Coordinates of C-alpha atoms in Angstrom, one line a residue:
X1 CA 7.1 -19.2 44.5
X2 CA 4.9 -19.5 47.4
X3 CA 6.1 -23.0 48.3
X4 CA 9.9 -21.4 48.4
X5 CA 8.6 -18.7 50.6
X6 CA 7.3 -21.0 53.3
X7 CA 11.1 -23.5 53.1
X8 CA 12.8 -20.6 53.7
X9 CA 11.1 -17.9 55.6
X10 CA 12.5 -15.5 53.4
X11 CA 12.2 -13.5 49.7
X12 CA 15.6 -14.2 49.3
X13 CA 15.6 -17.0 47.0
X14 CA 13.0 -16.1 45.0
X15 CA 14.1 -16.2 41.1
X16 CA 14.1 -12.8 38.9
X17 CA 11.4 -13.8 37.2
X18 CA 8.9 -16.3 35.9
X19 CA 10.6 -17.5 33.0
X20 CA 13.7 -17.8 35.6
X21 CA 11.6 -20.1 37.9
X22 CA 10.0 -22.1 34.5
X23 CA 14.1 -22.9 33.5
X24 CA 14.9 -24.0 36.8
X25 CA 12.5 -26.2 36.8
X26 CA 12.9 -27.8 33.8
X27 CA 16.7 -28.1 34.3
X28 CA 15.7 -30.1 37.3
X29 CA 14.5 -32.8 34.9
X30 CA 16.0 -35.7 33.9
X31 CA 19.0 -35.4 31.0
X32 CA 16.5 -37.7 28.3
X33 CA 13.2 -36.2 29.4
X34 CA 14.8 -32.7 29.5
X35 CA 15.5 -33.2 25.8
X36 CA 12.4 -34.5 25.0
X37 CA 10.6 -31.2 26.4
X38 CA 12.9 -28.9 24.6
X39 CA 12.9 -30.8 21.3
X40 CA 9.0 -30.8 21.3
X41 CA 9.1 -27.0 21.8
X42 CA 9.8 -26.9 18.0
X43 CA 6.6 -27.8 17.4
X44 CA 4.5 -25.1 18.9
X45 CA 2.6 -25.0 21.5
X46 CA 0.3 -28.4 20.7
X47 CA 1.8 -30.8 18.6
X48 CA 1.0 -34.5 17.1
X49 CA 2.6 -37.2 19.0
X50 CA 3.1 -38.9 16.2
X51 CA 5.0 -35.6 14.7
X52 CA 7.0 -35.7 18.1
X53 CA 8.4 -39.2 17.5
X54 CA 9.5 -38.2 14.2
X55 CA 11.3 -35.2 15.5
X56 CA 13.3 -37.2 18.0
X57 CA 13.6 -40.3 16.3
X58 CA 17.3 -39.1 14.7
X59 CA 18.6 -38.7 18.3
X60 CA 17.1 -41.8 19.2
X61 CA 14.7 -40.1 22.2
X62 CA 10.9 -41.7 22.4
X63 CA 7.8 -40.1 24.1
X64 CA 7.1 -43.1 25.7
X65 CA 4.1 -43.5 28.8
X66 CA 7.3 -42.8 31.1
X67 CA 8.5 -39.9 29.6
X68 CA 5.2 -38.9 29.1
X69 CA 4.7 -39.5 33.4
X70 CA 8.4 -37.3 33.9
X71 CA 6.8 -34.6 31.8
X72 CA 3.1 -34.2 33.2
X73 CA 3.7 -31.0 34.9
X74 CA 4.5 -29.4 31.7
X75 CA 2.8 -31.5 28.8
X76 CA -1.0 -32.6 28.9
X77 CA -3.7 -34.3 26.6
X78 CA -5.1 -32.1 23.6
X79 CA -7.5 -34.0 22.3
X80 CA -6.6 -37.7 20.9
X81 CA -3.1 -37.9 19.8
X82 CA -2.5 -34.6 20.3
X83 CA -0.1 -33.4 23.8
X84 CA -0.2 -29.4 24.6
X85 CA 2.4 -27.4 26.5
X86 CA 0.3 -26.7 29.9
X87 CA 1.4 -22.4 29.5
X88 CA 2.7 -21.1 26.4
X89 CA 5.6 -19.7 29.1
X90 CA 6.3 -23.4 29.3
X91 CA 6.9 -23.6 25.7
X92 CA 8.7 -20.4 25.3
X93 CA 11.2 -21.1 27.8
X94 CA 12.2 -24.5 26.3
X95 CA 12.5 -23.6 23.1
X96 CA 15.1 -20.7 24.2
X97 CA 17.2 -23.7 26.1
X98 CA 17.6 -24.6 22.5
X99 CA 20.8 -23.7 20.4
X100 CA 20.5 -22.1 17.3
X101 CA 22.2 -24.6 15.4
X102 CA 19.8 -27.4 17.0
X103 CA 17.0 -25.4 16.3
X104 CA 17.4 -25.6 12.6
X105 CA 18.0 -28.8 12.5
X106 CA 14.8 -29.8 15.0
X107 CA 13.0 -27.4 12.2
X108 CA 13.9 -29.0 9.1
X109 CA 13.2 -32.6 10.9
X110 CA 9.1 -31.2 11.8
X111 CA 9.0 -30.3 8.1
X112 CA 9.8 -33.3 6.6
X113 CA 7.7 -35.3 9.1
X114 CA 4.5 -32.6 8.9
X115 CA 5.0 -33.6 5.1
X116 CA 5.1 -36.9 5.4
X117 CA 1.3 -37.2 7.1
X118 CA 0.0 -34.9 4.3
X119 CA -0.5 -38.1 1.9
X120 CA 1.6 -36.5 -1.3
X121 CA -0.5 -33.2 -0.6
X122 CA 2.3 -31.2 1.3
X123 CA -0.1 -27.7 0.1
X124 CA -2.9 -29.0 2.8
X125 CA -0.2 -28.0 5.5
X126 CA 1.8 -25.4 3.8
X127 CA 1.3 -22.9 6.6
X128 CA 2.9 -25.3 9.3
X129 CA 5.7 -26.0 6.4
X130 CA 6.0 -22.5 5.8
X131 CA 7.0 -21.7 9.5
X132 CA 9.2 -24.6 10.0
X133 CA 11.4 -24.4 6.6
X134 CA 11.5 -20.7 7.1
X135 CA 13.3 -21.0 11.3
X136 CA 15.2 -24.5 9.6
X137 CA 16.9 -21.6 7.0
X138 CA 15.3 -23.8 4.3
X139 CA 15.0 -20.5 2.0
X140 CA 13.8 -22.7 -1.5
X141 CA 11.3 -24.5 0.5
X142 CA 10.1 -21.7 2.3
X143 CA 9.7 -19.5 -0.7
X144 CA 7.6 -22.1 -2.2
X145 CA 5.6 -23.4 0.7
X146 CA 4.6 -19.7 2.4
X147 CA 3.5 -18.2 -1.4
X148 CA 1.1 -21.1 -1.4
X149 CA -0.6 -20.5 2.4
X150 CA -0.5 -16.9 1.7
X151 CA -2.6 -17.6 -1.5
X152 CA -5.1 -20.0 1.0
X153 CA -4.8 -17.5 3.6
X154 CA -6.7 -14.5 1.4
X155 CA -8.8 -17.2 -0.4
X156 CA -10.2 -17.7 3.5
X157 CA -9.9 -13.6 3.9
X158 CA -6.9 -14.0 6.7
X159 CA -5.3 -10.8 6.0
X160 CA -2.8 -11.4 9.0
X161 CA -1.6 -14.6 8.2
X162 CA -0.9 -14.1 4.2
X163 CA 0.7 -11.1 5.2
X164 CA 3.3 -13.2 7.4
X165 CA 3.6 -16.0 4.9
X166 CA 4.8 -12.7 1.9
X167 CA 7.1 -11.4 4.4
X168 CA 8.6 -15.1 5.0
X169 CA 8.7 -15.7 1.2
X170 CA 10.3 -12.0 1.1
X171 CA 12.9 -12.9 3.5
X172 CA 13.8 -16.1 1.7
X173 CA 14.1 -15.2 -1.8
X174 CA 17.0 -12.5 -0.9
X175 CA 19.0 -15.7 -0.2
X176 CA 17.4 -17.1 -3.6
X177 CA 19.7 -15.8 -6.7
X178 CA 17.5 -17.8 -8.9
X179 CA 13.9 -16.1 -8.0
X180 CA 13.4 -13.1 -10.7
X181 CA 12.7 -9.5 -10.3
X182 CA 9.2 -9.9 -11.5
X183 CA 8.2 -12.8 -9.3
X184 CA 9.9 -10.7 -5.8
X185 CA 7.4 -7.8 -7.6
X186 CA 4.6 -9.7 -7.6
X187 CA 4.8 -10.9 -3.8
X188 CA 5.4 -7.5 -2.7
X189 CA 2.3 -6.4 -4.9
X190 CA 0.1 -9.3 -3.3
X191 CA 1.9 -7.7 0.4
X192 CA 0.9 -4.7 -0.6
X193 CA -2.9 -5.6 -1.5
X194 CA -3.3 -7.4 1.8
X195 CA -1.8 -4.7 4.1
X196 CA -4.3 -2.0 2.3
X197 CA -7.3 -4.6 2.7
X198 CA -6.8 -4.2 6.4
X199 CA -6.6 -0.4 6.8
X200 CA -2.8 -0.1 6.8
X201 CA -2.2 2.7 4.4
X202 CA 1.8 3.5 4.8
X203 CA 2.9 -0.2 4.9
X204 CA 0.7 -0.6 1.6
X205 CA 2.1 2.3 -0.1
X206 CA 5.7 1.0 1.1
X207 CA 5.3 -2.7 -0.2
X208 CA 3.9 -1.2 -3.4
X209 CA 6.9 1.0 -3.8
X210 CA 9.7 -1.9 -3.6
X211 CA 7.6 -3.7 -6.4
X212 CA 7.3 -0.7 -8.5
X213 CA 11.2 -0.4 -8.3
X214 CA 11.4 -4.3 -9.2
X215 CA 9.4 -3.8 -12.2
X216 CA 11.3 -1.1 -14.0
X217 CA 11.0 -2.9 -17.0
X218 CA 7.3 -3.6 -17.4
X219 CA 5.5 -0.2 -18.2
X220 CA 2.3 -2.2 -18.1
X221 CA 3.1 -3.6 -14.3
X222 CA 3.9 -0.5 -13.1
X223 CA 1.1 1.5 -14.3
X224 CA -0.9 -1.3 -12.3
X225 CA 0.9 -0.5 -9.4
X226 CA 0.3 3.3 -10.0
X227 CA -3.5 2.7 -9.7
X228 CA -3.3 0.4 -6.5
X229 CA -1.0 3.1 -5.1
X230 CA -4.3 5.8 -6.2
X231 CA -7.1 3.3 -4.3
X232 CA -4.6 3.5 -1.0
X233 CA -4.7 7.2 -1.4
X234 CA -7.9 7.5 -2.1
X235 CA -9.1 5.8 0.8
X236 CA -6.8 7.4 3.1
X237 CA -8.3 10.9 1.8
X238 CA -5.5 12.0 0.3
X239 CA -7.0 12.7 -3.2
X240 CA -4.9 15.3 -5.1
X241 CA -2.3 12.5 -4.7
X242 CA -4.5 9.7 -5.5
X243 CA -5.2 12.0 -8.9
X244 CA -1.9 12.2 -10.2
X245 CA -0.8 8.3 -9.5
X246 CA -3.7 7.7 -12.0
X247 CA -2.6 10.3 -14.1
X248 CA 0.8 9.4 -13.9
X249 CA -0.4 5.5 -14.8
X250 CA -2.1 6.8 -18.1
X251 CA 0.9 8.3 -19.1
X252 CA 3.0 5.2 -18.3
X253 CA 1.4 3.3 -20.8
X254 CA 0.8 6.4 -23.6
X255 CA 3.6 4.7 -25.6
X256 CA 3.0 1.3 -25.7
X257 CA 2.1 -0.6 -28.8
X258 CA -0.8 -2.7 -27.5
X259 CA -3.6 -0.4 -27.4
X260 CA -5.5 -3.1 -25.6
X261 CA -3.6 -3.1 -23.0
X262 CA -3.9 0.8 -22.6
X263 CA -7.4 1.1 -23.0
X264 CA -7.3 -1.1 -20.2
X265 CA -5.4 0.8 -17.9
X266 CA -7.4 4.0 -19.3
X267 CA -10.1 2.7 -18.5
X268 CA -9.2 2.1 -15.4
X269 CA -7.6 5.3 -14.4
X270 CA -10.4 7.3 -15.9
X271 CA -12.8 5.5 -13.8
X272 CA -10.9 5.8 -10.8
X273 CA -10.7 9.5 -11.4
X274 CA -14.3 9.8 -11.7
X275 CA -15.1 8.4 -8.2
X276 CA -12.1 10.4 -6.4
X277 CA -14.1 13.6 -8.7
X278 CA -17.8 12.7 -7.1
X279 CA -15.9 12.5 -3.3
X280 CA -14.6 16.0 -4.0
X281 CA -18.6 17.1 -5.0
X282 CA -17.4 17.6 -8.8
X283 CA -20.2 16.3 -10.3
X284 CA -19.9 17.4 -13.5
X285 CA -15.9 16.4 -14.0
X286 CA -17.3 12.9 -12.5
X287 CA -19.5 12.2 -15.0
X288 CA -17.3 13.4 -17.6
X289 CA -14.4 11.0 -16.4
X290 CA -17.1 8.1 -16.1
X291 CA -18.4 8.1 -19.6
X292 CA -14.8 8.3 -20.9
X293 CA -14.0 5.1 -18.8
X294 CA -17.0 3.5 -20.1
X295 CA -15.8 4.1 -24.1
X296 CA -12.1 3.4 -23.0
X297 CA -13.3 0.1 -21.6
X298 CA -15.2 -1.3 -24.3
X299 CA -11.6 -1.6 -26.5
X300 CA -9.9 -3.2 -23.6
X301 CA -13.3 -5.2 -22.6
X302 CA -12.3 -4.0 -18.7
X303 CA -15.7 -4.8 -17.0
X304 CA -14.9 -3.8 -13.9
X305 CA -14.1 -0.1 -14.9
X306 CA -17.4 -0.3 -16.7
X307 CA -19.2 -1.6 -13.2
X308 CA -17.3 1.5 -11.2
X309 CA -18.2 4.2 -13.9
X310 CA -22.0 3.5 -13.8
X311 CA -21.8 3.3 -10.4
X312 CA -20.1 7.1 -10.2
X313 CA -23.0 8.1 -13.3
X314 CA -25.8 6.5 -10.7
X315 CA -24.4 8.5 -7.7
X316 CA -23.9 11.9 -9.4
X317 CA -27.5 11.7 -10.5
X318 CA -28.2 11.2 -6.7
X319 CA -26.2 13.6 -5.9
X320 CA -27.9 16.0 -8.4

């Protein structure tokens, strides 16, 4: 912008913006190595050159040493291998030169290469698979692929990223007449869990609804979801409503003919009751509801309501 300035002696050329001056100068490349550059932008902002040559292989393009040499105000070395877009502007602006059309097709081309360098493991690079399937309108594959990285992603405790993997496997199975309502349940209840884990309560509640209305059949499920529904309110202070999900879960499952099964749930509720009663300073209703989850568990074999009941019993006796 400064080197315009001092040609002509004026403002008056200067472009709107930036991202205006980034597109002029990449239109200002040669036709092939213009290509090259947007193409690449598929990939992100660093990419495998080895991925790269697969991308443009189909429209017979190479990233050659000369291309590479046309390119080396926007592209340098990340490492061996490896090229990186010098400003994420850079990249951005490339990749909106791009049709939408081309764009697909530029995605669906990175996920079958990125698949192809995974060795018959494409799960190792499901995130990256995830994201290109899911922009290449590949709904089958991206259901599949973004269910598994969001399982990696809260196995490694990256709330963000399995939330954006449910929402893409969301997305695609409303193009998918084949996925059932019980499985679209169960990604919105795994949504649900990671939004609560990181602190947001009304997106939780929200993801928990839309899999409570998915599981209208499944008394067992829903009571479930009931409970989750409870922790989110309990932890949001809101305990009067956190009270009657639970009590609303126990009475969900009153009438079904596995009494396992309900002495699970129960047990649950009962000891989820006891620690919203011992926040409230009921001591005495706290240890009531404790015990009772502790006898409710031992028919259903619910450990963990066991664990959080003695826990309450151990705190009210502080408390006392």
């Amino acid at each position: 912008m400064l080197r315009i300035v001092r040609e002509t002696g004026s403002t008056d050329e200067l472009p709107d913006s930036i991202g205006t001056l980034v597109s002029t100068t990449i239109d200002a490349l040669p036709p092939l190595a213009r290509r090259v550059l947007r193409y690449t932008s598929v990939l992100g902002r660093s990419f495998r050159i080895s991925t790269a040559r697969e991308v443009l292989a189909d429209d017979a393009l190479r990233l050659d040493a000369a291309t590479r040499v046309l390119l080396r105000d926007f592209l340098e070395e990340s490492g061996t291998g490896v090229l990186r877009f010098r400003t994420a502007m850079v990249r951005d602006v490339a990749y909106d030169g791009l049709s939408y059309r081309r764009r697909e097709q530029l995605h669906r081309r990175a996920a079958r290469a990125i698949a192809a360098t995974t060795e018959g493991r494409p799960e190792e690079a499901a995130d990256q698979l995830a994201m290109h399937y899911s922009l290449g309108n590949d709904h089958e594959n991206t259901w599949h692929y973004a269910r598994i990285a969001a399982d990696r992603a809260m196995h490694a405790y990256a709330n963000a990223e399995a939330a954006s993997q449910l929402e893409r496997a969301i997305v695609a199975a409303r193009r998918l007449p084949g996925v059932t309502d019980q499985d679209r349940s169960a990604v919105w209840a795994l949504l649900g869990d990671v939004r609560e884990s990181v602190g947001l309560f009304d997106s939780a509640l929200e993801a928990y609804r839309r899999s409570y209305r998915l599981a209208d059949d499944d008394p067992l499920a829903r009571a479930d979801l009931l409970l989750r529904r409870a922790s989110v309110r309990e932890r949001a202070g809101a305990y009067s409503m956190a009270l009657r999900e639970a009590t609303k879960a126990r009475k969900l499952v009153a009438i079904s003919d596995d009494p396992r099964a309900v002495s699970r749930v129960d047990a649950n509720a009962a000891a989820f009751q006891a620690v919203v009663r011992l926040r409230q300073g009921r001591i005495g209703d706290a240890l009531v509801r404790a015990r009772e989850a502790i006898e409710e568990a031992e028919l259903g074999d619910e450990k963990a309501a066991v664990a959080r009941a003695y826990g309450v019993i151990a705190g009210a006796h502080m408390m006392r």
